[in-house]
PDB file of N, CA and C in Angstrom:
ATOM      1  N   UNK R   1      26.311 117.959 -63.511  1.00 84.00           N
ATOM      2  CA  UNK R   1      26.885 117.405 -62.311  1.00 84.00           C
ATOM      3  C   UNK R   1      26.559 115.914 -62.229  1.00 84.00           C
ATOM      4  N   UNK R   2      27.531 115.186 -61.771  1.00 92.00           N
ATOM      5  CA  UNK R   2      27.348 113.749 -61.594  1.00 92.00           C
ATOM      6  C   UNK R   2      26.629 113.492 -60.263  1.00 92.00           C
ATOM      7  N   UNK R   3      26.088 112.285 -60.100  1.00 95.00           N
ATOM      8  CA  UNK R   3      25.441 111.968 -58.817  1.00 95.00           C
ATOM      9  C   UNK R   3      26.404 112.083 -57.629  1.00 95.00           C
ATOM     10  N   UNK R   4      27.671 111.745 -57.842  1.00 94.00           N
ATOM     11  CA  UNK R   4      28.658 111.872 -56.773  1.00 94.00           C
ATOM     12  C   UNK R   4      28.820 113.326 -56.353  1.00 94.00           C
ATOM     13  N   UNK R   5      28.853 114.236 -57.308  1.00 95.00           N
ATOM     14  CA  UNK R   5      28.973 115.650 -56.993  1.00 95.00           C
ATOM     15  C   UNK R   5      27.737 116.176 -56.273  1.00 95.00           C
ATOM     16  N   UNK R   6      26.564 115.659 -56.617  1.00 96.00           N
ATOM     17  CA  UNK R   6      25.341 116.042 -55.909  1.00 96.00           C
ATOM     18  C   UNK R   6      25.393 115.588 -54.452  1.00 96.00           C
ATOM     19  N   UNK R   7      25.854 114.364 -54.247  1.00 96.00           N
ATOM     20  CA  UNK R   7      25.957 113.840 -52.881  1.00 96.00           C
ATOM     21  C   UNK R   7      26.946 114.685 -52.078  1.00 96.00           C
ATOM     22  N   UNK R   8      28.076 115.030 -52.686  1.00 96.00           N
ATOM     23  CA  UNK R   8      29.055 115.870 -51.990  1.00 96.00           C
ATOM     24  C   UNK R   8      28.487 117.257 -51.692  1.00 96.00           C
ATOM     25  N   UNK R   9      27.708 117.807 -52.613  1.00 96.00           N
ATOM     26  CA  UNK R   9      27.106 119.125 -52.384  1.00 96.00           C
ATOM     27  C   UNK R   9      26.130 119.074 -51.215  1.00 96.00           C
ATOM     28  N   UNK R  10      25.356 118.006 -51.124  1.00 97.00           N
ATOM     29  CA  UNK R  10      24.427 117.852 -50.004  1.00 97.00           C
ATOM     30  C   UNK R  10      25.201 117.693 -48.696  1.00 97.00           C
ATOM     31  N   UNK R  11      26.282 116.915 -48.724  1.00 97.00           N
ATOM     32  CA  UNK R  11      27.111 116.737 -47.525  1.00 97.00           C
ATOM     33  C   UNK R  11      27.722 118.056 -47.076  1.00 97.00           C
ATOM     34  N   UNK R  12      28.214 118.842 -48.016  1.00 97.00           N
ATOM     35  CA  UNK R  12      28.799 120.143 -47.674  1.00 97.00           C
ATOM     36  C   UNK R  12      27.725 121.069 -47.111  1.00 97.00           C
ATOM     37  N   UNK R  13      26.509 121.016 -47.662  1.00 97.00           N
ATOM     38  CA  UNK R  13      25.422 121.848 -47.133  1.00 97.00           C
ATOM     39  C   UNK R  13      25.078 121.453 -45.698  1.00 97.00           C
ATOM     40  N   UNK R  14      25.045 120.160 -45.407  1.00 97.00           N
ATOM     41  CA  UNK R  14      24.755 119.700 -44.045  1.00 97.00           C
ATOM     42  C   UNK R  14      25.869 120.123 -43.098  1.00 97.00           C
ATOM     43  N   UNK R  15      27.128 119.973 -43.535  1.00 96.00           N
ATOM     44  CA  UNK R  15      28.244 120.393 -42.683  1.00 96.00           C
ATOM     45  C   UNK R  15      28.230 121.895 -42.450  1.00 96.00           C
ATOM     46  N   UNK R  16      27.839 122.667 -43.447  1.00 97.00           N
ATOM     47  CA  UNK R  16      27.746 124.117 -43.288  1.00 97.00           C
ATOM     48  C   UNK R  16      26.668 124.482 -42.278  1.00 97.00           C
ATOM     49  N   UNK R  17      25.547 123.773 -42.311  1.00 97.00           N
ATOM     50  CA  UNK R  17      24.484 124.017 -41.331  1.00 97.00           C
ATOM     51  C   UNK R  17      24.971 123.705 -39.919  1.00 97.00           C
ATOM     52  N   UNK R  18      25.736 122.628 -39.765  1.00 95.00           N
ATOM     53  CA  UNK R  18      26.302 122.294 -38.455  1.00 95.00           C
ATOM     54  C   UNK R  18      27.301 123.352 -38.000  1.00 95.00           C
ATOM     55  N   UNK R  19      28.093 123.852 -38.933  1.00 95.00           N
ATOM     56  CA  UNK R  19      29.065 124.897 -38.618  1.00 95.00           C
ATOM     57  C   UNK R  19      28.370 126.163 -38.137  1.00 95.00           C
ATOM     58  N   UNK R  20      27.336 126.563 -38.834  1.00 96.00           N
ATOM     59  CA  UNK R  20      26.606 127.777 -38.457  1.00 96.00           C
ATOM     60  C   UNK R  20      25.918 127.599 -37.110  1.00 96.00           C
ATOM     61  N   UNK R  21      25.331 126.433 -36.878  1.00 95.00           N
ATOM     62  CA  UNK R  21      24.672 126.213 -35.585  1.00 95.00           C
ATOM     63  C   UNK R  21      25.690 126.195 -34.446  1.00 95.00           C
ATOM     64  N   UNK R  22      26.880 125.659 -34.691  1.00 93.00           N
ATOM     65  CA  UNK R  22      27.934 125.704 -33.680  1.00 93.00           C
ATOM     66  C   UNK R  22      28.389 127.119 -33.387  1.00 93.00           C
ATOM     67  N   UNK R  23      28.523 127.932 -34.427  1.00 94.00           N
ATOM     68  CA  UNK R  23      28.916 129.328 -34.228  1.00 94.00           C
ATOM     69  C   UNK R  23      27.860 130.107 -33.459  1.00 94.00           C
ATOM     70  N   UNK R  24      26.597 129.835 -33.739  1.00 95.00           N
ATOM     71  CA  UNK R  24      25.523 130.496 -33.006  1.00 95.00           C
ATOM     72  C   UNK R  24      25.568 130.100 -31.537  1.00 95.00           C
ATOM     73  N   UNK R  25      25.797 128.830 -31.270  1.00 94.00           N
ATOM     74  CA  UNK R  25      25.871 128.373 -29.884  1.00 94.00           C
ATOM     75  C   UNK R  25      27.082 128.957 -29.158  1.00 94.00           C
ATOM     76  N   UNK R  26      28.196 129.131 -29.865  1.00 91.00           N
ATOM     77  CA  UNK R  26      29.369 129.774 -29.252  1.00 91.00           C
ATOM     78  C   UNK R  26      29.024 131.197 -28.819  1.00 91.00           C
ATOM     79  N   UNK R  27      28.271 131.903 -29.639  1.00 92.00           N
ATOM     80  CA  UNK R  27      27.903 133.277 -29.308  1.00 92.00           C
ATOM     81  C   UNK R  27      26.890 133.351 -28.172  1.00 92.00           C
ATOM     82  N   UNK R  28      26.070 132.321 -28.006  1.00 94.00           N
ATOM     83  CA  UNK R  28      25.006 132.369 -27.007  1.00 94.00           C
ATOM     84  C   UNK R  28      25.412 131.817 -25.645  1.00 94.00           C
ATOM     85  N   UNK R  29      26.440 130.996 -25.571  1.00 91.00           N
ATOM     86  CA  UNK R  29      26.809 130.381 -24.304  1.00 91.00           C
ATOM     87  C   UNK R  29      27.818 131.242 -23.554  1.00 91.00           C
ATOM     88  N   UNK R  30      27.839 131.069 -22.247  1.00 89.00           N
ATOM     89  CA  UNK R  30      28.807 131.823 -21.450  1.00 89.00           C
ATOM     90  C   UNK R  30      29.824 130.902 -20.781  1.00 89.00           C
ATOM     91  N   UNK R  31      29.651 129.591 -20.915  1.00 85.00           N
ATOM     92  CA  UNK R  31      30.549 128.624 -20.307  1.00 85.00           C
ATOM     93  C   UNK R  31      31.817 128.473 -21.149  1.00 85.00           C
ATOM     94  N   UNK R  32      32.976 128.616 -20.521  1.00 77.00           N
ATOM     95  CA  UNK R  32      34.244 128.550 -21.252  1.00 77.00           C
ATOM     96  C   UNK R  32      34.522 127.147 -21.788  1.00 77.00           C
ATOM     97  N   UNK R  33      34.152 126.125 -21.035  1.00 79.00           N
ATOM     98  CA  UNK R  33      34.381 124.755 -21.492  1.00 79.00           C
ATOM     99  C   UNK R  33      33.541 124.440 -22.728  1.00 79.00           C
ATOM    100  N   UNK R  34      32.304 124.885 -22.735  1.00 83.00           N
ATOM    101  CA  UNK R  34      31.451 124.683 -23.901  1.00 83.00           C
ATOM    102  C   UNK R  34      32.001 125.425 -25.113  1.00 83.00           C
ATOM    103  N   UNK R  35      32.506 126.617 -24.903  1.00 84.00           N
ATOM    104  CA  UNK R  35      33.092 127.377 -26.012  1.00 84.00           C
ATOM    105  C   UNK R  35      34.327 126.674 -26.565  1.00 84.00           C
ATOM    106  N   UNK R  36      35.114 126.062 -25.703  1.00 77.00           N
ATOM    107  CA  UNK R  36      36.305 125.341 -26.164  1.00 77.00           C
ATOM    108  C   UNK R  36      35.923 124.126 -27.000  1.00 77.00           C
ATOM    109  N   UNK R  37      34.928 123.393 -26.543  1.00 80.00           N
ATOM    110  CA  UNK R  37      34.484 122.221 -27.298  1.00 80.00           C
ATOM    111  C   UNK R  37      33.895 122.643 -28.635  1.00 80.00           C
ATOM    112  N   UNK R  38      33.109 123.705 -28.637  1.00 86.00           N
ATOM    113  CA  UNK R  38      32.509 124.171 -29.881  1.00 86.00           C
ATOM    114  C   UNK R  38      33.543 124.756 -30.832  1.00 86.00           C
ATOM    115  N   UNK R  39      34.613 125.321 -30.303  1.00 82.00           N
ATOM    116  CA  UNK R  39      35.659 125.800 -31.204  1.00 82.00           C
ATOM    117  C   UNK R  39      36.329 124.627 -31.921  1.00 82.00           C
ATOM    118  N   UNK R  40      36.478 123.503 -31.228  1.00 80.00           N
ATOM    119  CA  UNK R  40      36.977 122.305 -31.899  1.00 80.00           C
ATOM    120  C   UNK R  40      35.993 121.826 -32.963  1.00 80.00           C
ATOM    121  N   UNK R  41      34.700 121.889 -32.670  1.00 85.00           N
ATOM    122  CA  UNK R  41      33.682 121.510 -33.649  1.00 85.00           C
ATOM    123  C   UNK R  41      33.787 122.369 -34.900  1.00 85.00           C
ATOM    124  N   UNK R  42      33.968 123.666 -34.717  1.00 87.00           N
ATOM    125  CA  UNK R  42      34.081 124.581 -35.857  1.00 87.00           C
ATOM    126  C   UNK R  42      35.331 124.253 -36.673  1.00 87.00           C
ATOM    127  N   UNK R  43      36.447 124.007 -35.995  1.00 84.00           N
ATOM    128  CA  UNK R  43      37.695 123.688 -36.688  1.00 84.00           C
ATOM    129  C   UNK R  43      37.558 122.400 -37.497  1.00 84.00           C
ATOM    130  N   UNK R  44      37.055 121.350 -36.870  1.00 86.00           N
ATOM    131  CA  UNK R  44      36.918 120.063 -37.565  1.00 86.00           C
ATOM    132  C   UNK R  44      35.923 120.157 -38.721  1.00 86.00           C
ATOM    133  N   UNK R  45      34.879 120.943 -38.552  1.00 90.00           N
ATOM    134  CA  UNK R  45      33.901 121.097 -39.629  1.00 90.00           C
ATOM    135  C   UNK R  45      34.500 121.830 -40.817  1.00 90.00           C
ATOM    136  N   UNK R  46      35.299 122.858 -40.564  1.00 89.00           N
ATOM    137  CA  UNK R  46      35.941 123.569 -41.674  1.00 89.00           C
ATOM    138  C   UNK R  46      36.900 122.651 -42.432  1.00 89.00           C
ATOM    139  N   UNK R  47      37.647 121.837 -41.702  1.00 87.00           N
ATOM    140  CA  UNK R  47      38.559 120.901 -42.357  1.00 87.00           C
ATOM    141  C   UNK R  47      37.768 119.860 -43.154  1.00 87.00           C
ATOM    142  N   UNK R  48      36.678 119.367 -42.597  1.00 90.00           N
ATOM    143  CA  UNK R  48      35.864 118.375 -43.305  1.00 90.00           C
ATOM    144  C   UNK R  48      35.259 118.954 -44.574  1.00 90.00           C
ATOM    145  N   UNK R  49      34.797 120.197 -44.514  1.00 93.00           N
ATOM    146  CA  UNK R  49      34.251 120.841 -45.713  1.00 93.00           C
ATOM    147  C   UNK R  49      35.332 120.982 -46.776  1.00 93.00           C
ATOM    148  N   UNK R  50      36.518 121.414 -46.381  1.00 90.00           N
ATOM    149  CA  UNK R  50      37.601 121.565 -47.357  1.00 90.00           C
ATOM    150  C   UNK R  50      37.988 120.222 -47.975  1.00 90.00           C
ATOM    151  N   UNK R  51      38.132 119.198 -47.148  1.00 88.00           N
ATOM    152  CA  UNK R  51      38.535 117.895 -47.684  1.00 88.00           C
ATOM    153  C   UNK R  51      37.442 117.281 -48.556  1.00 88.00           C
ATOM    154  N   UNK R  52      36.187 117.527 -48.236  1.00 92.00           N
ATOM    155  CA  UNK R  52      35.100 117.061 -49.096  1.00 92.00           C
ATOM    156  C   UNK R  52      35.117 117.809 -50.423  1.00 92.00           C
ATOM    157  N   UNK R  53      35.386 119.086 -50.371  1.00 91.00           N
ATOM    158  CA  UNK R  53      35.463 119.888 -51.591  1.00 91.00           C
ATOM    159  C   UNK R  53      36.608 119.423 -52.486  1.00 91.00           C
ATOM    160  N   UNK R  54      37.728 118.987 -51.891  1.00 90.00           N
ATOM    161  CA  UNK R  54      38.873 118.561 -52.694  1.00 90.00           C
ATOM    162  C   UNK R  54      38.637 117.232 -53.406  1.00 90.00           C
ATOM    163  N   UNK R  55      37.578 116.519 -53.072  1.00 90.00           N
ATOM    164  CA  UNK R  55      37.290 115.266 -53.779  1.00 90.00           C
ATOM    165  C   UNK R  55      36.926 115.506 -55.239  1.00 90.00           C
ATOM    166  N   UNK R  56      36.339 116.655 -55.540  1.00 89.00           N
ATOM    167  CA  UNK R  56      35.962 116.944 -56.925  1.00 89.00           C
ATOM    168  C   UNK R  56      36.757 118.083 -57.542  1.00 89.00           C
ATOM    169  N   UNK R  57      37.474 118.839 -56.742  1.00 88.00           N
ATOM    170  CA  UNK R  57      38.269 119.955 -57.242  1.00 88.00           C
ATOM    171  C   UNK R  57      39.733 119.692 -56.937  1.00 88.00           C
ATOM    172  N   UNK R  58      40.525 119.416 -57.967  1.00 85.00           N
ATOM    173  CA  UNK R  58      41.940 119.105 -57.710  1.00 85.00           C
ATOM    174  C   UNK R  58      42.685 120.323 -57.167  1.00 85.00           C
ATOM    175  N   UNK R  59      43.463 120.071 -56.130  1.00 83.00           N
ATOM    176  CA  UNK R  59      44.267 121.112 -55.529  1.00 83.00           C
ATOM    177  C   UNK R  59      45.610 120.512 -55.134  1.00 83.00           C
ATOM    178  N   UNK R  60      46.630 121.347 -55.119  1.00 83.00           N
ATOM    179  CA  UNK R  60      47.967 120.828 -54.835  1.00 83.00           C
ATOM    180  C   UNK R  60      48.259 120.738 -53.340  1.00 83.00           C
ATOM    181  N   UNK R  61      47.417 121.339 -52.502  1.00 84.00           N
ATOM    182  CA  UNK R  61      47.710 121.338 -51.071  1.00 84.00           C
ATOM    183  C   UNK R  61      46.714 120.538 -50.245  1.00 84.00           C
ATOM    184  N   UNK R  62      45.873 119.764 -50.876  1.00 79.00           N
ATOM    185  CA  UNK R  62      44.861 118.999 -50.143  1.00 79.00           C
ATOM    186  C   UNK R  62      45.475 118.035 -49.142  1.00 79.00           C
ATOM    187  N   UNK R  63      46.530 117.347 -49.541  1.00 80.00           N
ATOM    188  CA  UNK R  63      47.190 116.386 -48.662  1.00 80.00           C
ATOM    189  C   UNK R  63      47.887 117.096 -47.505  1.00 80.00           C
ATOM    190  N   UNK R  64      48.524 118.225 -47.787  1.00 85.00           N
ATOM    191  CA  UNK R  64      49.219 118.957 -46.745  1.00 85.00           C
ATOM    192  C   UNK R  64      48.250 119.528 -45.718  1.00 85.00           C
ATOM    193  N   UNK R  65      47.103 119.995 -46.178  1.00 81.00           N
ATOM    194  CA  UNK R  65      46.092 120.511 -45.251  1.00 81.00           C
ATOM    195  C   UNK R  65      45.591 119.397 -44.346  1.00 81.00           C
ATOM    196  N   UNK R  66      45.395 118.204 -44.898  1.00 80.00           N
ATOM    197  CA  UNK R  66      44.939 117.074 -44.086  1.00 80.00           C
ATOM    198  C   UNK R  66      45.975 116.716 -43.020  1.00 80.00           C
ATOM    199  N   UNK R  67      47.245 116.714 -43.385  1.00 81.00           N
ATOM    200  CA  UNK R  67      48.286 116.408 -42.401  1.00 81.00           C
ATOM    201  C   UNK R  67      48.397 117.491 -41.330  1.00 81.00           C
ATOM    202  N   UNK R  68      48.361 118.744 -41.745  1.00 83.00           N
ATOM    203  CA  UNK R  68      48.432 119.839 -40.780  1.00 83.00           C
ATOM    204  C   UNK R  68      47.227 119.826 -39.846  1.00 83.00           C
ATOM    205  N   UNK R  69      46.058 119.531 -40.389  1.00 80.00           N
ATOM    206  CA  UNK R  69      44.861 119.455 -39.547  1.00 80.00           C
ATOM    207  C   UNK R  69      44.947 118.296 -38.561  1.00 80.00           C
ATOM    208  N   UNK R  70      45.550 117.202 -38.978  1.00 76.00           N
ATOM    209  CA  UNK R  70      45.699 116.067 -38.067  1.00 76.00           C
ATOM    210  C   UNK R  70      46.637 116.412 -36.920  1.00 76.00           C
ATOM    211  N   UNK R  71      47.700 117.135 -37.229  1.00 78.00           N
ATOM    212  CA  UNK R  71      48.642 117.524 -36.172  1.00 78.00           C
ATOM    213  C   UNK R  71      48.024 118.599 -35.280  1.00 78.00           C
ATOM    214  N   UNK R  72      47.522 119.646 -35.905  1.00 77.00           N
ATOM    215  CA  UNK R  72      46.970 120.754 -35.130  1.00 77.00           C
ATOM    216  C   UNK R  72      45.649 120.378 -34.471  1.00 77.00           C
ATOM    217  N   UNK R  73      44.891 119.496 -35.099  1.00 73.00           N
ATOM    218  CA  UNK R  73      43.602 119.109 -34.548  1.00 73.00           C
ATOM    219  C   UNK R  73      43.686 118.013 -33.517  1.00 73.00           C
ATOM    220  N   UNK R  74      44.802 117.317 -33.441  1.00 68.00           N
ATOM    221  CA  UNK R  74      44.928 116.247 -32.474  1.00 68.00           C
ATOM    222  C   UNK R  74      45.641 116.655 -31.212  1.00 68.00           C
ATOM    223  N   UNK R  75      46.700 117.422 -31.331  1.00 67.00           N
ATOM    224  CA  UNK R  75      47.535 117.750 -30.182  1.00 67.00           C
ATOM    225  C   UNK R  75      47.103 119.051 -29.513  1.00 67.00           C
ATOM    226  N   UNK R  76      46.995 120.103 -30.274  1.00 69.00           N
ATOM    227  CA  UNK R  76      46.738 121.416 -29.681  1.00 69.00           C
ATOM    228  C   UNK R  76      45.391 121.522 -28.964  1.00 69.00           C
ATOM    229  N   UNK R  77      44.288 121.036 -29.521  1.00 69.00           N
ATOM    230  CA  UNK R  77      43.028 121.138 -28.771  1.00 69.00           C
ATOM    231  C   UNK R  77      43.041 120.336 -27.476  1.00 69.00           C
ATOM    232  N   UNK R  78      43.748 119.222 -27.462  1.00 68.00           N
ATOM    233  CA  UNK R  78      43.823 118.431 -26.238  1.00 68.00           C
ATOM    234  C   UNK R  78      44.545 119.213 -25.150  1.00 68.00           C
ATOM    235  N   UNK R  79      45.626 119.879 -25.508  1.00 70.00           N
ATOM    236  CA  UNK R  79      46.356 120.682 -24.526  1.00 70.00           C
ATOM    237  C   UNK R  79      45.540 121.880 -24.061  1.00 70.00           C
ATOM    238  N   UNK R  80      44.875 122.550 -24.974  1.00 70.00           N
ATOM    239  CA  UNK R  80      44.087 123.713 -24.575  1.00 70.00           C
ATOM    240  C   UNK R  80      42.884 123.304 -23.741  1.00 70.00           C
ATOM    241  N   UNK R  81      42.284 122.166 -24.071  1.00 71.00           N
ATOM    242  CA  UNK R  81      41.149 121.682 -23.289  1.00 71.00           C
ATOM    243  C   UNK R  81      41.591 121.341 -21.867  1.00 71.00           C
ATOM    244  N   UNK R  82      42.765 120.746 -21.718  1.00 72.00           N
ATOM    245  CA  UNK R  82      43.278 120.424 -20.384  1.00 72.00           C
ATOM    246  C   UNK R  82      43.517 121.694 -19.586  1.00 72.00           C
ATOM    247  N   UNK R  83      44.024 122.733 -20.242  1.00 73.00           N
ATOM    248  CA  UNK R  83      44.256 124.001 -19.547  1.00 73.00           C
ATOM    249  C   UNK R  83      42.948 124.644 -19.118  1.00 73.00           C
ATOM    250  N   UNK R  84      41.931 124.549 -19.958  1.00 73.00           N
ATOM    251  CA  UNK R  84      40.641 125.160 -19.620  1.00 73.00           C
ATOM    252  C   UNK R  84      39.988 124.418 -18.469  1.00 73.00           C
ATOM    253  N   UNK R  85      40.052 123.091 -18.510  1.00 72.00           N
ATOM    254  CA  UNK R  85      39.444 122.294 -17.438  1.00 72.00           C
ATOM    255  C   UNK R  85      40.143 122.546 -16.110  1.00 72.00           C
ATOM    256  N   UNK R  86      41.474 122.625 -16.145  1.00 75.00           N
ATOM    257  CA  UNK R  86      42.236 122.840 -14.907  1.00 75.00           C
ATOM    258  C   UNK R  86      42.344 124.318 -14.542  1.00 75.00           C
ATOM    259  N   UNK R  87      41.715 125.195 -15.297  1.00 72.00           N
ATOM    260  CA  UNK R  87      41.710 126.646 -15.073  1.00 72.00           C
ATOM    261  C   UNK R  87      43.115 127.223 -15.038  1.00 72.00           C
ATOM    262  N   UNK R  88      44.001 126.712 -15.913  1.00 69.00           N
ATOM    263  CA  UNK R  88      45.336 127.258 -16.074  1.00 69.00           C
ATOM    264  C   UNK R  88      46.383 126.691 -15.155  1.00 69.00           C
ATOM    265  N   UNK R  89      45.975 125.847 -14.209  1.00 69.00           N
ATOM    266  CA  UNK R  89      46.963 125.274 -13.301  1.00 69.00           C
ATOM    267  C   UNK R  89      47.762 124.201 -14.023  1.00 69.00           C
ATOM    268  N   UNK R  90      48.987 123.990 -13.599  1.00 65.00           N
ATOM    269  CA  UNK R  90      49.828 122.970 -14.217  1.00 65.00           C
ATOM    270  C   UNK R  90      49.828 121.710 -13.404  1.00 65.00           C
TER     271      UNK R  90
END
């Protein structure tokens, strides 16, 4: 393994630890707003792990996943967060 691959492996390990700690907090909290924010954390962490992994492993859908994550990660969580904060009112 090259030094770059070692650095990426360490980064993926740190992101995985953050993902697991976020999932544990989702299971332990009862506040809906906190669960919504943590679900965004889990989503963004999974995308970051995948995109970091694609730096050393060639894949044909890496670019498409990044674009889909930008669309789904930018618009949809904002709308769902607004609904949760307003408790479903329009």
